PDB file of C-alpha atoms and ligand atoms in Angstrom:
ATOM      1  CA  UNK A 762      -3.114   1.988  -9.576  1.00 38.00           C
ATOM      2  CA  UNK A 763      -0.466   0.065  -8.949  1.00 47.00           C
ATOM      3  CA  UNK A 764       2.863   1.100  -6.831  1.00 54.00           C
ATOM      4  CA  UNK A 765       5.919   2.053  -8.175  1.00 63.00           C
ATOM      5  CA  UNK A 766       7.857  -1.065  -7.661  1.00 74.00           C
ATOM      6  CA  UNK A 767      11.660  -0.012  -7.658  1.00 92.00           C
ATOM      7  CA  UNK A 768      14.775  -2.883  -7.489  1.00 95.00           C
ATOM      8  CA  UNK A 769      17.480  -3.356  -5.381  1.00 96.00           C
ATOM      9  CA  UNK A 770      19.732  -0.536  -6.821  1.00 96.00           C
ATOM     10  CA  UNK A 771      17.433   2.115  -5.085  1.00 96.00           C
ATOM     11  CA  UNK A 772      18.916   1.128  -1.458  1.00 97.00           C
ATOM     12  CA  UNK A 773      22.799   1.182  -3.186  1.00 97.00           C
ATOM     13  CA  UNK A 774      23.211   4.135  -0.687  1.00 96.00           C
ATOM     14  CA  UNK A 775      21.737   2.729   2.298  1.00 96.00           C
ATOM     15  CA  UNK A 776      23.254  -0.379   2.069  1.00 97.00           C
ATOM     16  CA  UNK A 777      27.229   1.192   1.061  1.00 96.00           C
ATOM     17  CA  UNK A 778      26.737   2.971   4.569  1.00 94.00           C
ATOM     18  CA  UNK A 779      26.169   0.145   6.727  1.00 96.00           C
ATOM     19  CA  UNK A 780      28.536  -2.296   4.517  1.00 96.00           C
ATOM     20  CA  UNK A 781      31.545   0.167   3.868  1.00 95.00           C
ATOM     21  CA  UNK A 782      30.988  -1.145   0.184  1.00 95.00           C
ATOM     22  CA  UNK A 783      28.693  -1.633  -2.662  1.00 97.00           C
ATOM     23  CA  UNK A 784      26.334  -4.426  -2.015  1.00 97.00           C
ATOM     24  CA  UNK A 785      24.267  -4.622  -5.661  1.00 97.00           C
ATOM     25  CA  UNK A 786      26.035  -7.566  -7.123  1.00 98.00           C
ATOM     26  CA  UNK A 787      26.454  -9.492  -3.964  1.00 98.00           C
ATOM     27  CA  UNK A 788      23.747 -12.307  -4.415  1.00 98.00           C
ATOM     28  CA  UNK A 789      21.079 -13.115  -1.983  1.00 98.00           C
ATOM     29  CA  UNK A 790      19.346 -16.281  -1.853  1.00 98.00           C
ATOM     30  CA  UNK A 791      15.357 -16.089  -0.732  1.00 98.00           C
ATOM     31  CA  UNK A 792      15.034 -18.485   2.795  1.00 97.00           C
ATOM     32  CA  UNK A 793      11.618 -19.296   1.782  1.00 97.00           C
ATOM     33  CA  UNK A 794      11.761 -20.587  -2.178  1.00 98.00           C
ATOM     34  CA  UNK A 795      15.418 -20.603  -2.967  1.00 98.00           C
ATOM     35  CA  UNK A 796      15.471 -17.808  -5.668  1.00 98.00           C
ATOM     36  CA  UNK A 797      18.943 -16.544  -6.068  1.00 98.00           C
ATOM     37  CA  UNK A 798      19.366 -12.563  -7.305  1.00 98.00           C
ATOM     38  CA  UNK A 799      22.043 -10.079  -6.995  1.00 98.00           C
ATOM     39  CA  UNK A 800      20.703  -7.600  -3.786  1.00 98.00           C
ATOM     40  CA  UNK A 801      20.361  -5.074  -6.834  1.00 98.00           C
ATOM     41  CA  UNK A 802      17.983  -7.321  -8.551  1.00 97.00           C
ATOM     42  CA  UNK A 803      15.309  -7.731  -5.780  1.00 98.00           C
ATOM     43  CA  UNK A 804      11.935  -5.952  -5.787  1.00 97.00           C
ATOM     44  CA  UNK A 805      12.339  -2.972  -3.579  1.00 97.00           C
ATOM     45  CA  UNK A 806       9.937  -0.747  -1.804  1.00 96.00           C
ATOM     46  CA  UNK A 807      11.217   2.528  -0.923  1.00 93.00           C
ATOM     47  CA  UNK A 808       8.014   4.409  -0.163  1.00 89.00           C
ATOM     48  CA  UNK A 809       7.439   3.573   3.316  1.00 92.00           C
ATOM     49  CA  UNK A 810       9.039   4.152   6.650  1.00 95.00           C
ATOM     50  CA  UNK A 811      11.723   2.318   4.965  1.00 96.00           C
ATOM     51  CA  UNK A 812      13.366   0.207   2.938  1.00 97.00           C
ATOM     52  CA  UNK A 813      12.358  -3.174   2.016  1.00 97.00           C
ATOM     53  CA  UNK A 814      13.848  -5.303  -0.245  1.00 98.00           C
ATOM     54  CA  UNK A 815      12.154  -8.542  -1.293  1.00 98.00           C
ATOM     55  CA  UNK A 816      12.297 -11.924  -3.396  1.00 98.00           C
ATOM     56  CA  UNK A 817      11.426 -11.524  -6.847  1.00 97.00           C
ATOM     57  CA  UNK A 818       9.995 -14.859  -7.098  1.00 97.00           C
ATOM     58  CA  UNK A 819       7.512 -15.030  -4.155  1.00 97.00           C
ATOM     59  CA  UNK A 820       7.852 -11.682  -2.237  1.00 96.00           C
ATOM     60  CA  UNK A 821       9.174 -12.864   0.961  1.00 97.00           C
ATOM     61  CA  UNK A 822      10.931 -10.078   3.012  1.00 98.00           C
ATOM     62  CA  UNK A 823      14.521 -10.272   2.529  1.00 98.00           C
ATOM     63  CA  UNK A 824      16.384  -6.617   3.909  1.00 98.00           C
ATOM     64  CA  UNK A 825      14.737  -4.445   5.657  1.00 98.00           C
ATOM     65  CA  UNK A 826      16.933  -1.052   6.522  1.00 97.00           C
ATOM     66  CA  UNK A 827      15.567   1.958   9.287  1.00 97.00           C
ATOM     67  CA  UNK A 828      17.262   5.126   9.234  1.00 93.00           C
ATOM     68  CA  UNK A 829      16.698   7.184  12.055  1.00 90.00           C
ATOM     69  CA  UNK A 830      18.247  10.151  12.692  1.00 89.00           C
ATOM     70  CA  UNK A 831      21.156   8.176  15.177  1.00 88.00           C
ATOM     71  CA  UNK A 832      21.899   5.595  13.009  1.00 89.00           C
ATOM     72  CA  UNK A 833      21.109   3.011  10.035  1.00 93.00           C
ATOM     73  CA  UNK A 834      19.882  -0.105  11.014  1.00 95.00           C
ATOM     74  CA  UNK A 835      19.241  -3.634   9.157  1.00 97.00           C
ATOM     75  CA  UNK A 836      17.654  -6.903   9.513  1.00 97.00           C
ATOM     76  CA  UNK A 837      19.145  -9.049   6.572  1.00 97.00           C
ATOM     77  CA  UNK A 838      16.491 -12.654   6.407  1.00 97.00           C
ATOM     78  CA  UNK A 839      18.297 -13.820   2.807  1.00 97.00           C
ATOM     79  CA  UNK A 840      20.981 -16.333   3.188  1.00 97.00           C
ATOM     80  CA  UNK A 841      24.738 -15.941   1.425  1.00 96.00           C
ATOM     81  CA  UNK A 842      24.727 -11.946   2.610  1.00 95.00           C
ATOM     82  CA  UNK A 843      27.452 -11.125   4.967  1.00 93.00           C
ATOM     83  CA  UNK A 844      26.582 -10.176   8.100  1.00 94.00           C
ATOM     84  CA  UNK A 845      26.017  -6.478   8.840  1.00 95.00           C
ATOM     85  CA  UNK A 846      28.172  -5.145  11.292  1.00 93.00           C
ATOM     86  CA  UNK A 847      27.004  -5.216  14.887  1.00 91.00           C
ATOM     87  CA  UNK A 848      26.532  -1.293  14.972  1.00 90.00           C
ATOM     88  CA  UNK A 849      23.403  -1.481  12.370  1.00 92.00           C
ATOM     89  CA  UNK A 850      21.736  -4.585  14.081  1.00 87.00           C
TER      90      UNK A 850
ATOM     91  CA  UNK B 907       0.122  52.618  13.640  1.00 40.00           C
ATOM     92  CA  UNK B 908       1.035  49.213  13.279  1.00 41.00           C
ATOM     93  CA  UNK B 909      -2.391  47.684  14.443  1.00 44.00           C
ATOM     94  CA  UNK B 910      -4.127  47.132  11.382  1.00 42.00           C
ATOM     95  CA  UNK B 911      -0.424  45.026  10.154  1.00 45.00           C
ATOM     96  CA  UNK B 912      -0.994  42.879  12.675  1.00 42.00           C
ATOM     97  CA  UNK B 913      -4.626  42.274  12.552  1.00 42.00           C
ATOM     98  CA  UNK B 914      -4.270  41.548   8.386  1.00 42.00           C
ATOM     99  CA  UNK B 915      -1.121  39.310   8.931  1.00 41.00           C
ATOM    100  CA  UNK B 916      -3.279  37.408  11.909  1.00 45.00           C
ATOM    101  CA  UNK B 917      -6.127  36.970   9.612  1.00 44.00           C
ATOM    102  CA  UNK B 918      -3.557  35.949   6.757  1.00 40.00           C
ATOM    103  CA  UNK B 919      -1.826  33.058   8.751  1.00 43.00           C
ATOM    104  CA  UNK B 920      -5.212  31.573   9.221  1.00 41.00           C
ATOM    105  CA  UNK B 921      -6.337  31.631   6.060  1.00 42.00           C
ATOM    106  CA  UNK B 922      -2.934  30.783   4.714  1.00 45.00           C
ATOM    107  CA  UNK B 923      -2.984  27.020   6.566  1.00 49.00           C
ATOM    108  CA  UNK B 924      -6.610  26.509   6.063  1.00 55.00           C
ATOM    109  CA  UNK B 925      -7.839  26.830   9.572  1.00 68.00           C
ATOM    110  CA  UNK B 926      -5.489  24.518  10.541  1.00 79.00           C
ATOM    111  CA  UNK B 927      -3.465  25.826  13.115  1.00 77.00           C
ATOM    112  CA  UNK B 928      -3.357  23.743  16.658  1.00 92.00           C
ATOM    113  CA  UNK B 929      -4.027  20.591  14.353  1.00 96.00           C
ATOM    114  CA  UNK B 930      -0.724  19.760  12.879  1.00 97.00           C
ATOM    115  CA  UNK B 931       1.992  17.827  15.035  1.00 97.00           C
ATOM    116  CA  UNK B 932       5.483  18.974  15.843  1.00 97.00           C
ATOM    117  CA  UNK B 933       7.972  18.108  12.689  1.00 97.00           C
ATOM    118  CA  UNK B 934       4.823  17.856  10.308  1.00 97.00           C
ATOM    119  CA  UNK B 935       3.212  19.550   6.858  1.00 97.00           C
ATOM    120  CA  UNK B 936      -0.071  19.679   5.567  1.00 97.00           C
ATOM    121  CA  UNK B 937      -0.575  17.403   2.033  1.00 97.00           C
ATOM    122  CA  UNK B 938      -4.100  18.339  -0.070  1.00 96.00           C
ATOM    123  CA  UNK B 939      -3.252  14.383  -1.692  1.00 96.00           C
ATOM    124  CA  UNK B 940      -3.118  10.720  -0.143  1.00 96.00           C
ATOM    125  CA  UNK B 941       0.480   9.554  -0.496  1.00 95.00           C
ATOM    126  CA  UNK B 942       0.435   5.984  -0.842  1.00 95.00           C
ATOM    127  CA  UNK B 943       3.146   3.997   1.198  1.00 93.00           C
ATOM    128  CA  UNK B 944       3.685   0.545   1.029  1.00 93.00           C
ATOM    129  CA  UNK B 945       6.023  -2.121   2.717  1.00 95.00           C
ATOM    130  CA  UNK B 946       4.997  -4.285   0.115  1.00 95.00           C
ATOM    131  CA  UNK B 947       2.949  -5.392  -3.002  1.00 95.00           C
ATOM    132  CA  UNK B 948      -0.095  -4.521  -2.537  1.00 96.00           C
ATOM    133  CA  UNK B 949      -2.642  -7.910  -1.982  1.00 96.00           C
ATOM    134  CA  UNK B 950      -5.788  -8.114  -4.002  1.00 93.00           C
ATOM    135  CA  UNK B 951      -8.069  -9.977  -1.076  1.00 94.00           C
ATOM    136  CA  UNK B 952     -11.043 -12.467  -2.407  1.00 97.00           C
ATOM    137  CA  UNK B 953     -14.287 -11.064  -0.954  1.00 98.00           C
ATOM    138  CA  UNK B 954     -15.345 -14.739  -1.104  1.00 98.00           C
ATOM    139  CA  UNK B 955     -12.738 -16.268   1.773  1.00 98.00           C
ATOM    140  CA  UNK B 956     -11.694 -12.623   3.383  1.00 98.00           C
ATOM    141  CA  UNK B 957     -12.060 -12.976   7.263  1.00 98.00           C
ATOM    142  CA  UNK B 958     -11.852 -10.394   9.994  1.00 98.00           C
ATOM    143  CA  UNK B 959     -10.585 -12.347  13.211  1.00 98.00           C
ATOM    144  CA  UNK B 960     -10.171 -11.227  16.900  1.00 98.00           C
ATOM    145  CA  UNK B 961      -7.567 -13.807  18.696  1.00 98.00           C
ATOM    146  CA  UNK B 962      -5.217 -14.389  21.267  1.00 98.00           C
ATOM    147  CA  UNK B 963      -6.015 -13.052  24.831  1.00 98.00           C
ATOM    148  CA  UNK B 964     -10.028 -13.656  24.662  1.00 98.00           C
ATOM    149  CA  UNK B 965     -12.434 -16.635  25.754  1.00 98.00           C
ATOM    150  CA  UNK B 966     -13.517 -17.475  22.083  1.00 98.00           C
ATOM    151  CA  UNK B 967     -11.804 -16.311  18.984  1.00 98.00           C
ATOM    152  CA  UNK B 968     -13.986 -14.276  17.108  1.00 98.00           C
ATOM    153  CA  UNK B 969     -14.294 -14.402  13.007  1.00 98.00           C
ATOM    154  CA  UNK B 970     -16.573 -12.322  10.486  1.00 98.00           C
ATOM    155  CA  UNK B 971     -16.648 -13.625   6.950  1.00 98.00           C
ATOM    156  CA  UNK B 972     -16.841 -10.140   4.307  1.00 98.00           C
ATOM    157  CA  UNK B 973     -20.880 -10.015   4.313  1.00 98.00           C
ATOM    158  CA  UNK B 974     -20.631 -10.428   8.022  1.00 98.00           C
ATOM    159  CA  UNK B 975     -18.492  -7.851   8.824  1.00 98.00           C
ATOM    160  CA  UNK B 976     -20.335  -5.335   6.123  1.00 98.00           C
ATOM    161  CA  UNK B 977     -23.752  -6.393   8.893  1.00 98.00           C
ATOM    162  CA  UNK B 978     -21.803  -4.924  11.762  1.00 98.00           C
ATOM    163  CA  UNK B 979     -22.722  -1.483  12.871  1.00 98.00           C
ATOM    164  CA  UNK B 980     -20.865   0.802  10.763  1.00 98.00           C
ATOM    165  CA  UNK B 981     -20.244   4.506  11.443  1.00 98.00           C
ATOM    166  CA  UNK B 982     -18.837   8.035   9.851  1.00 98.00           C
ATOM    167  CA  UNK B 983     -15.506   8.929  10.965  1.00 98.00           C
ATOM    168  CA  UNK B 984     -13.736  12.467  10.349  1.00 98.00           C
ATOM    169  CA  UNK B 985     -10.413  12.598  11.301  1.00 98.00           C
ATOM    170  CA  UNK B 986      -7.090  14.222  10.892  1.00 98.00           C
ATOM    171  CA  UNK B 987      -4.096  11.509  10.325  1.00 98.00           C
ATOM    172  CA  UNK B 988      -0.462  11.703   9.997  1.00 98.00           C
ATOM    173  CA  UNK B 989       2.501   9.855   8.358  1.00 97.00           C
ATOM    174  CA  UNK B 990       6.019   9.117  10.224  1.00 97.00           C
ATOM    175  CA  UNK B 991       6.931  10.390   6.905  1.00 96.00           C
ATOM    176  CA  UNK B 992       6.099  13.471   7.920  1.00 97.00           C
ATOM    177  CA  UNK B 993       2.719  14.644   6.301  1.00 97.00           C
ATOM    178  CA  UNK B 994      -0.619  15.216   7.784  1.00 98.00           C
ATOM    179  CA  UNK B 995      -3.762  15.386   6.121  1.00 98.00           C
ATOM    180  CA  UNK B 996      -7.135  17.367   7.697  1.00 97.00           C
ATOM    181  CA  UNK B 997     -10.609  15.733   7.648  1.00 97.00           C
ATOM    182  CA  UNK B 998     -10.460  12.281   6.064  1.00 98.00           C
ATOM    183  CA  UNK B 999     -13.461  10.565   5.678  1.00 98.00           C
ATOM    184  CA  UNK B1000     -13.927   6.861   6.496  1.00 98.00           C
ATOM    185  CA  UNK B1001     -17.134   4.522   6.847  1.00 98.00           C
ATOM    186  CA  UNK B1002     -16.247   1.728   8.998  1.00 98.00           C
ATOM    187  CA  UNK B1003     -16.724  -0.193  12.328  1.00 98.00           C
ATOM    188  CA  UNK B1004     -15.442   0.635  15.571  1.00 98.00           C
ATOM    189  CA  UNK B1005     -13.063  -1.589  17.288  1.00 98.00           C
ATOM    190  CA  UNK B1006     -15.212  -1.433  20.521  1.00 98.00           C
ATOM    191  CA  UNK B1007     -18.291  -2.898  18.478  1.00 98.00           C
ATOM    192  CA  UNK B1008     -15.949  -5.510  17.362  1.00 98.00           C
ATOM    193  CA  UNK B1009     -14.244  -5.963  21.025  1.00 98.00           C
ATOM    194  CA  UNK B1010     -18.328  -6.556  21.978  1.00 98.00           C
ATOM    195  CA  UNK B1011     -18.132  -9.748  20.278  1.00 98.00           C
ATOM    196  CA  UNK B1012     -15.290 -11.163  22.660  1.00 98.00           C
ATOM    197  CA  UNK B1013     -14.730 -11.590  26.336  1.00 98.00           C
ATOM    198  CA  UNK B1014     -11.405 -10.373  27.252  1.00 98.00           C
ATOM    199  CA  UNK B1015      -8.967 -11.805  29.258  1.00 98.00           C
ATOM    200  CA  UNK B1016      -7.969  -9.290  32.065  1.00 97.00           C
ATOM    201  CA  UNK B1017      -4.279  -9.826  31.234  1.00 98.00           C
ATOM    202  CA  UNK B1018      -4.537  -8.016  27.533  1.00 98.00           C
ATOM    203  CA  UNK B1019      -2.928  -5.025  27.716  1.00 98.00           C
ATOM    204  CA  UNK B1020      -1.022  -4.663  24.072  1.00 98.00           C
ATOM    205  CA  UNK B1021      -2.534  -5.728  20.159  1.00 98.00           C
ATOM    206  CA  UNK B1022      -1.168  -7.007  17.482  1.00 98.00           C
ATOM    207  CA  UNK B1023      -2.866  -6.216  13.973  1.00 98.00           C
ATOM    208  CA  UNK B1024      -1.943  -8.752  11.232  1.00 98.00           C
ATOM    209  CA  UNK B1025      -2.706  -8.039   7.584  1.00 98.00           C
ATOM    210  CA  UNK B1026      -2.573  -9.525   4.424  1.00 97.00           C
ATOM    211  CA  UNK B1027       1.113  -9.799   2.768  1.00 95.00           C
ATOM    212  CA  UNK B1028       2.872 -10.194   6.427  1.00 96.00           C
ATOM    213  CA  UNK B1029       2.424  -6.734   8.072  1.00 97.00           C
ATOM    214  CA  UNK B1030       2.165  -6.168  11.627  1.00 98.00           C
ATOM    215  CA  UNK B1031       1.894  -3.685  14.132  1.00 98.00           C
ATOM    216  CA  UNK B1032       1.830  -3.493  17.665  1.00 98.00           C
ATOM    217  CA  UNK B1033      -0.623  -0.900  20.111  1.00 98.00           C
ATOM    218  CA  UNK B1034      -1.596  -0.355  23.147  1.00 98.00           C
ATOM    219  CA  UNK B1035      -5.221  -1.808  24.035  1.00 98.00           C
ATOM    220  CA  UNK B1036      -6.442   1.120  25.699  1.00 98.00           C
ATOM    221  CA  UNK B1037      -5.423   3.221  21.981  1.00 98.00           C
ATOM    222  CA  UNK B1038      -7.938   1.052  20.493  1.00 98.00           C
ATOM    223  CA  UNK B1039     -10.741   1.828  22.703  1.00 98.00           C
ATOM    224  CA  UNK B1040     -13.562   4.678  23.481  1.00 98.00           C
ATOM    225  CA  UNK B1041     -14.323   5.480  19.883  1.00 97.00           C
ATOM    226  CA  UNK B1042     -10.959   6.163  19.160  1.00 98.00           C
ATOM    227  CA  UNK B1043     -10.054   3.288  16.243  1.00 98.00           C
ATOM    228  CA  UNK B1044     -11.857   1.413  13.853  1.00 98.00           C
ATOM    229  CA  UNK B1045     -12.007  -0.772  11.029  1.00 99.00           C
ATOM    230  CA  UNK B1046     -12.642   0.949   7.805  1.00 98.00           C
ATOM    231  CA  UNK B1047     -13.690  -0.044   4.683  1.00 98.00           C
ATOM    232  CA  UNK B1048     -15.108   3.100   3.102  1.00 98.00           C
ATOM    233  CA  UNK B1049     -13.283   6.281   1.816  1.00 98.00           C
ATOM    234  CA  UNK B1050     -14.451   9.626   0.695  1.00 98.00           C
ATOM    235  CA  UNK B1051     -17.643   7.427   0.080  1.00 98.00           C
ATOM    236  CA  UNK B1052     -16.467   4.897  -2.042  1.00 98.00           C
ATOM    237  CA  UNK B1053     -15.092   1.501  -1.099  1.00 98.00           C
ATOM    238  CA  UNK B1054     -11.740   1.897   0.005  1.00 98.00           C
ATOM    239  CA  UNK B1055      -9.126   1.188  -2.894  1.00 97.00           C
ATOM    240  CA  UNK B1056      -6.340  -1.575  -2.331  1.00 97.00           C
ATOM    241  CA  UNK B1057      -3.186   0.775  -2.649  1.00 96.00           C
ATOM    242  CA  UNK B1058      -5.234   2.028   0.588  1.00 97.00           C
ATOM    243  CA  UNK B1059      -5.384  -0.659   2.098  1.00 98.00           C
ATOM    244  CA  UNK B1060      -8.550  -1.979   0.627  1.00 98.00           C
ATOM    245  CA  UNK B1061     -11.083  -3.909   1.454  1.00 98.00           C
ATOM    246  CA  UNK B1062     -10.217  -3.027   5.417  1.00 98.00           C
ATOM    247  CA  UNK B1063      -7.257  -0.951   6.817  1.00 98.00           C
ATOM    248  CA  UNK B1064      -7.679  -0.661  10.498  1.00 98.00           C
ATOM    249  CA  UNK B1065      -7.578   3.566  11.570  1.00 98.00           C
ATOM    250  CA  UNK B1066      -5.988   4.324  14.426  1.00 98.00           C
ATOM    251  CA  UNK B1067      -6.148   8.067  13.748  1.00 98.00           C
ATOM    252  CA  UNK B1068      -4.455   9.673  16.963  1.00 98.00           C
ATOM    253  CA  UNK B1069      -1.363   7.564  16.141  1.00 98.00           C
ATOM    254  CA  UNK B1070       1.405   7.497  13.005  1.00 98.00           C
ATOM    255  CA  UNK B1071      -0.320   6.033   9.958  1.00 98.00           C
ATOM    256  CA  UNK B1072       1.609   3.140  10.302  1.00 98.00           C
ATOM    257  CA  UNK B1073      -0.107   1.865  13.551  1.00 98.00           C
ATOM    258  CA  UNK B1074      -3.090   2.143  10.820  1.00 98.00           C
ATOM    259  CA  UNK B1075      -2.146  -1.272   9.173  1.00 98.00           C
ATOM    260  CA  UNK B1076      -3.465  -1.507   5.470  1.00 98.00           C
ATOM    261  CA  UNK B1077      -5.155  -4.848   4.511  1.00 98.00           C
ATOM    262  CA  UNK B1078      -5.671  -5.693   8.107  1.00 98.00           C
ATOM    263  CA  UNK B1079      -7.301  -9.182   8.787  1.00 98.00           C
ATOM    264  CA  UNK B1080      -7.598  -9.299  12.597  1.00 98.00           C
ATOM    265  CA  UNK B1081      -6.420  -8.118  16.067  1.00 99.00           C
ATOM    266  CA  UNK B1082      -4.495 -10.522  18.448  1.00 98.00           C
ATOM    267  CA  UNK B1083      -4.770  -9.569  22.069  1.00 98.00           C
ATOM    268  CA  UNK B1084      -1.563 -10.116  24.038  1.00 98.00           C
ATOM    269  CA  UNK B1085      -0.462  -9.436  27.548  1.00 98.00           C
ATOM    270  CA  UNK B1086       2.918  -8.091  26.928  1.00 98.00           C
ATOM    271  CA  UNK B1087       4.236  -5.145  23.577  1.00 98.00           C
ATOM    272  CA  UNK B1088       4.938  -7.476  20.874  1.00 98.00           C
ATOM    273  CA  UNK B1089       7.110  -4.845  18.239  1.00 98.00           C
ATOM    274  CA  UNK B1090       5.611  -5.154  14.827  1.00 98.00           C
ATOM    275  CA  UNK B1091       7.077  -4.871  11.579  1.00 98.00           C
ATOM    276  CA  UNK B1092       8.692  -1.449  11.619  1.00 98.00           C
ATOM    277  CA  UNK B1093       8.866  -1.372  15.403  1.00 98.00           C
ATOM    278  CA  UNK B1094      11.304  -4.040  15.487  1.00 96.00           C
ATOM    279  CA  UNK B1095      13.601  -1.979  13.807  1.00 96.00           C
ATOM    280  CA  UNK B1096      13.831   1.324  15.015  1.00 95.00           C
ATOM    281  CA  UNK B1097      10.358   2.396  15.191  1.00 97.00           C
ATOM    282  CA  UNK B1098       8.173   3.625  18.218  1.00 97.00           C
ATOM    283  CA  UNK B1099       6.130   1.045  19.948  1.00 97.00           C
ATOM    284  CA  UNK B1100       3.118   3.836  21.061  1.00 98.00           C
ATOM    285  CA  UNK B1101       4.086   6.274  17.885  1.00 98.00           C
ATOM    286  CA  UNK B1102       1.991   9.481  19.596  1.00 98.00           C
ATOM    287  CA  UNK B1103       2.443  12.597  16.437  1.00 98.00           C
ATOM    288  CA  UNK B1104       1.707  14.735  19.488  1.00 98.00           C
ATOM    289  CA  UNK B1105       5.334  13.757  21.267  1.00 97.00           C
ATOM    290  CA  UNK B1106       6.864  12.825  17.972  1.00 97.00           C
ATOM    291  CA  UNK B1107       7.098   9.465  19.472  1.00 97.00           C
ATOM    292  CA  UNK B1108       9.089   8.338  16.166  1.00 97.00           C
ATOM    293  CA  UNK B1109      11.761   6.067  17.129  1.00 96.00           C
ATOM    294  CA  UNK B1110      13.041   3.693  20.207  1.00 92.00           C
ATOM    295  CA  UNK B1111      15.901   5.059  21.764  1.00 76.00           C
ATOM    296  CA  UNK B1112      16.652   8.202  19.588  1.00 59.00           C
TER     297      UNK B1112
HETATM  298 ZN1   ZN C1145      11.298 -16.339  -2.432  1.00 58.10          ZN
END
């Protein structure tokens, strides 16, 4: 059985809280092969203790987002996406 | 007389969570199913070059090639486990080898304290040495008697049971001994670096 294998568009909400805006169509560029997508296009796995969001071509981890009950936090590894603001580092 | 009430609604809470009072965490419920999590796709490891590895803080690396590891003692495990998720599931069964047989195979530096376990596909995750020890982890590669299935973490997941599941890192290929906490994959964002269900040890600095 294979997972459920969501995209990008399933951490919309996660990412709008941290970012103040919708983040789907911004495009993020894999730092290990290159592959460009929209954030809303990249393989997303949701069923964990969070969210991770990878390359589409080669898997490489490119968001990963934490919420705890305190606060959201991110570590964004694709190039061309703004930085997240200092509270969610 | 309100004695016999209370003796049927005593005997009715036990029955109703399965004899499991006293072994469910704080914040927890009880699942009957397996929920599969997964930080990733899940890896589909070739029996043929799969190797089990002990590294980092120890005189030799050690290295067991699949029909190696299979020769190692192997034992029965029973054990209760819980997700950061928030489920806990009574009396799994797991076939597998303890990390103290495996630990036999090494001399240890005195100065490793902490572990990293590294897995197929990336994942780490960081625990204390002494969690590993005294029958209390192991290596498994069995479940429910059958070999354990990749969404799983098939072939090996390590089982740390009296920690969150995700100390229990699916796909694992080795254990690097280090003298200082390295955080892992989730710990380096938010998660706890011990992770005890017991003291909901959930996050750092919540
Ligand atoms: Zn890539």
């Amino acid at each position: 059985m294979d997972e459920l294998v969501l995209d990008g568009n399933a951490a919309a909400g996660a990412l709008a809280e941290i970012y103040g805006d919708d983040m789907t169509t911004v495009l993020a560029e894999c730092a290990s092969c290159g592959r460009v997508d929209p954030i809303g296009g990249l393989v997303a796995f949701v069923h964990a203790p969070g969210i991770v969001l990878r390359c589409t071509a080669c898997a490489t981890v490119m968001i990963r987002i934490v919420q705890t009950p305190s606060r959201t936090r991110i570590d964004v590894r694709a190039k061309r996406i703004p930085p997240p603001p200092e509270t969610a580092r | 007389m309100p004695q016999p009430f209370i003796t049927r609604g005593f005997v009715g809470k036990r029955q109703d969570a399965g004899g499991a009072a006293g072994r469910i965490p704080p914040g927890q419920h009880l699942v009957k199913d397996f929920p599969v999590l997964s930080a990733g796709p899940t890896p589909r490891a070739d029996l043929r070059t799969w190797t089990f590895r002990i590294e980092g803080l120890v005189k030799e690396p050690a290295q067991w090639s699949w029909d190696e590891f299979r020769e190692l003692p192997a034992q029965d495990f029973t054990k209760d486990i819980s997700c950061v998720t928030k489920w806990t599931k009574l009396d799994t069964h797991w076939r597998g080898v303890s990390v103290d047989v495996l630990l036999e195979h090494v001399d240890l530096d005195r100065s490793a304290a902490f572990v990293t376990a590294f897995s197929d596909g990336g994942y780490t995750t960081n625990i204390p040495l002494p969690e590993l020890l005294n029958g209390q982890a192991f290596v498994a590669y069995e479940y429910d008697g059958k070999p354990l299935a990749p969404e799983h973490g098939g072939p090996a997941r390590l089982v740390v049971p009296q920690l969150y599941f995700w100390k229990s890192a699916k796909w694992v290929r080795g254990l690097r001994l280090m003298e200082r906490d390295q955080p892992g994959f989730w710990e380096s964002l938010g998660y706890n670096n011990h992770g005890d269900p017991w003291k909901e040890e959930r996050y750092s600095g919540d």
